[in-house]
Amino acid sequence: MIIEREYRDRREKLGKELAKKSITVLWSSSYQTRSNDTEFPFRQNSNFYYLTGFKEDNSSLIILKSKRKIKTILFVQKKDKLLELWNGKRLGVKK
């Protein structure tokens, strides 16, 4: 089982490889409709999952590199009790 430290180390390694004063944006996968109200099973974007370990849809990872430091930001969906009844619990920020 990979722990959060491993994902952080991966992001830092990527950040070190980036050019000075750069930005990298990665998006998670989203649900794909199969027919009318049926969706394909969700599969996270491999690169996004490798760097974050985050399994939810509609998220993005921003890696900012300045001269002195590397900063990462993870954007996630808001919590929504009604949608969580249908789609499962979200780890996102409270609404």
PDB file of C-alpha atoms in Angstrom:
ATOM      1  CA  MET A   1       0.000   0.000   0.000  1.00  0.00           C
ATOM      2  CA  ILE A   2       1.384   3.374  -1.021  1.00  0.00           C
ATOM      3  CA  ILE A   3       1.214   6.103   1.585  1.00  0.00           C
ATOM      4  CA  GLU A   4       0.762   9.844   1.017  1.00  0.00           C
ATOM      5  CA  ARG A   5       4.503  10.439   1.369  1.00  0.00           C
ATOM      6  CA  GLU A   6       5.146   8.403  -1.794  1.00  0.00           C
ATOM      7  CA  TYR A   7       2.762  10.575  -3.833  1.00  0.00           C
ATOM      8  CA  ARG A   8       4.330  13.744  -2.405  1.00  0.00           C
ATOM      9  CA  ASP A   9       7.804  12.466  -3.331  1.00  0.00           C
ATOM     10  CA  ARG A  10       6.605  11.785  -6.886  1.00  0.00           C
ATOM     11  CA  ARG A  11       5.231  15.328  -7.208  1.00  0.00           C
ATOM     12  CA  GLU A  12       8.465  16.799  -5.857  1.00  0.00           C
ATOM     13  CA  LYS A  13      10.523  14.725  -8.281  1.00  0.00           C
ATOM     14  CA  LEU A  14       8.426  15.971 -11.200  1.00  0.00           C
ATOM     15  CA  GLY A  15       8.682  19.534  -9.894  1.00  0.00           C
ATOM     16  CA  LYS A  16      12.470  19.335  -9.838  1.00  0.00           C
ATOM     17  CA  GLU A  17      12.475  18.256 -13.488  1.00  0.00           C
ATOM     18  CA  LEU A  18      10.409  21.274 -14.571  1.00  0.00           C
ATOM     19  CA  ALA A  19      11.980  24.419 -15.960  1.00  0.00           C
ATOM     20  CA  LYS A  20      12.300  27.400 -13.618  1.00  0.00           C
ATOM     21  CA  LYS A  21       9.133  29.516 -13.311  1.00  0.00           C
ATOM     22  CA  SER A  22       6.804  26.921 -14.805  1.00  0.00           C
ATOM     23  CA  ILE A  23       3.359  25.478 -14.231  1.00  0.00           C
ATOM     24  CA  THR A  24       1.963  22.002 -14.859  1.00  0.00           C
ATOM     25  CA  VAL A  25      -1.733  21.173 -14.918  1.00  0.00           C
ATOM     26  CA  LEU A  26      -3.147  17.635 -14.801  1.00  0.00           C
ATOM     27  CA  TRP A  27      -6.836  16.744 -14.887  1.00  0.00           C
ATOM     28  CA  SER A  28      -8.523  13.681 -13.500  1.00  0.00           C
ATOM     29  CA  SER A  29     -10.842  11.572 -15.589  1.00  0.00           C
ATOM     30  CA  SER A  30     -14.578  12.118 -15.700  1.00  0.00           C
ATOM     31  CA  TYR A  31     -17.436   9.670 -15.995  1.00  0.00           C
ATOM     32  CA  GLN A  32     -18.205   8.622 -19.566  1.00  0.00           C
ATOM     33  CA  THR A  33     -21.786   7.913 -20.602  1.00  0.00           C
ATOM     34  CA  ARG A  34     -22.418   4.495 -22.114  1.00  0.00           C
ATOM     35  CA  SER A  35     -26.079   5.022 -22.980  1.00  0.00           C
ATOM     36  CA  ASN A  36     -28.742   7.432 -21.699  1.00  0.00           C
ATOM     37  CA  ASP A  37     -28.437   6.962 -17.903  1.00  0.00           C
ATOM     38  CA  THR A  38     -25.698   4.317 -17.792  1.00  0.00           C
ATOM     39  CA  GLU A  39     -22.013   5.115 -17.402  1.00  0.00           C
ATOM     40  CA  PHE A  40     -18.867   3.120 -17.963  1.00  0.00           C
ATOM     41  CA  PRO A  41     -17.045   2.082 -14.775  1.00  0.00           C
ATOM     42  CA  PHE A  42     -14.867   5.000 -13.628  1.00  0.00           C
ATOM     43  CA  ARG A  43     -11.130   4.723 -14.213  1.00  0.00           C
ATOM     44  CA  GLN A  44      -8.837   7.480 -13.024  1.00  0.00           C
ATOM     45  CA  ASN A  45      -6.297   9.063 -15.371  1.00  0.00           C
ATOM     46  CA  SER A  46      -3.087   7.084 -14.792  1.00  0.00           C
ATOM     47  CA  ASN A  47      -0.750  10.096 -14.596  1.00  0.00           C
ATOM     48  CA  PHE A  48      -3.083  11.946 -12.227  1.00  0.00           C
ATOM     49  CA  TYR A  49      -3.415   8.911  -9.954  1.00  0.00           C
ATOM     50  CA  TYR A  50       0.356   8.272  -9.987  1.00  0.00           C
ATOM     51  CA  LEU A  51       0.980  11.770  -8.621  1.00  0.00           C
ATOM     52  CA  THR A  52      -1.968  12.104  -6.233  1.00  0.00           C
ATOM     53  CA  GLY A  53      -3.505   8.747  -5.343  1.00  0.00           C
ATOM     54  CA  PHE A  54      -6.861  10.554  -5.635  1.00  0.00           C
ATOM     55  CA  LYS A  55      -9.668   8.443  -7.103  1.00  0.00           C
ATOM     56  CA  GLU A  56     -12.450  11.012  -7.603  1.00  0.00           C
ATOM     57  CA  ASP A  57     -13.561  12.569 -10.875  1.00  0.00           C
ATOM     58  CA  ASN A  58     -13.516  16.238 -11.931  1.00  0.00           C
ATOM     59  CA  SER A  59     -10.344  17.200 -10.076  1.00  0.00           C
ATOM     60  CA  SER A  60      -7.153  18.923 -11.142  1.00  0.00           C
ATOM     61  CA  LEU A  61      -3.587  19.091  -9.894  1.00  0.00           C
ATOM     62  CA  ILE A  62      -1.500  22.233 -10.332  1.00  0.00           C
ATOM     63  CA  ILE A  63       2.273  22.172  -9.823  1.00  0.00           C
ATOM     64  CA  LEU A  64       3.907  25.609  -9.662  1.00  0.00           C
ATOM     65  CA  LYS A  65       7.663  25.993  -9.733  1.00  0.00           C
ATOM     66  CA  SER A  66       9.385  29.244  -8.847  1.00  0.00           C
ATOM     67  CA  LYS A  67      13.063  29.947  -8.384  1.00  0.00           C
ATOM     68  CA  ARG A  68      12.994  28.835  -4.738  1.00  0.00           C
ATOM     69  CA  LYS A  69      10.162  26.355  -4.218  1.00  0.00           C
ATOM     70  CA  ILE A  70       7.649  23.931  -5.670  1.00  0.00           C
ATOM     71  CA  LYS A  71       3.979  24.343  -4.730  1.00  0.00           C
ATOM     72  CA  THR A  72       1.179  21.878  -5.474  1.00  0.00           C
ATOM     73  CA  ILE A  73      -2.559  22.570  -5.390  1.00  0.00           C
ATOM     74  CA  LEU A  74      -5.303  19.963  -5.702  1.00  0.00           C
ATOM     75  CA  PHE A  75      -8.732  21.179  -6.772  1.00  0.00           C
ATOM     76  CA  VAL A  76     -11.646  18.866  -5.907  1.00  0.00           C
ATOM     77  CA  GLN A  77     -15.441  18.941  -6.106  1.00  0.00           C
ATOM     78  CA  LYS A  78     -17.548  20.330  -3.291  1.00  0.00           C
ATOM     79  CA  LYS A  79     -19.306  17.914  -0.989  1.00  0.00           C
ATOM     80  CA  ASP A  80     -22.929  17.405  -1.973  1.00  0.00           C
ATOM     81  CA  LYS A  81     -25.060  15.164   0.242  1.00  0.00           C
ATOM     82  CA  LEU A  82     -27.668  14.503  -2.446  1.00  0.00           C
ATOM     83  CA  LEU A  83     -25.145  13.453  -5.094  1.00  0.00           C
ATOM     84  CA  GLU A  84     -23.235  11.406  -2.521  1.00  0.00           C
ATOM     85  CA  LEU A  85     -26.371   9.298  -2.036  1.00  0.00           C
ATOM     86  CA  TRP A  86     -26.193   8.273  -5.700  1.00  0.00           C
ATOM     87  CA  ASN A  87     -22.474   8.353  -6.470  1.00  0.00           C
ATOM     88  CA  GLY A  88     -20.791   7.590  -3.152  1.00  0.00           C
ATOM     89  CA  LYS A  89     -18.950   9.694  -0.602  1.00  0.00           C
ATOM     90  CA  ARG A  90     -16.714  12.546  -1.753  1.00  0.00           C
ATOM     91  CA  LEU A  91     -13.607  13.703   0.035  1.00  0.00           C
ATOM     92  CA  GLY A  92     -14.012  17.271  -1.251  1.00  0.00           C
ATOM     93  CA  VAL A  93     -14.445  20.491   0.649  1.00  0.00           C
ATOM     94  CA  LYS A  94     -17.744  21.209   2.380  1.00  0.00           C
ATOM     95  CA  LYS A  95     -20.408  23.090   0.465  1.00  0.00           C
TER      96      LYS A  95
END
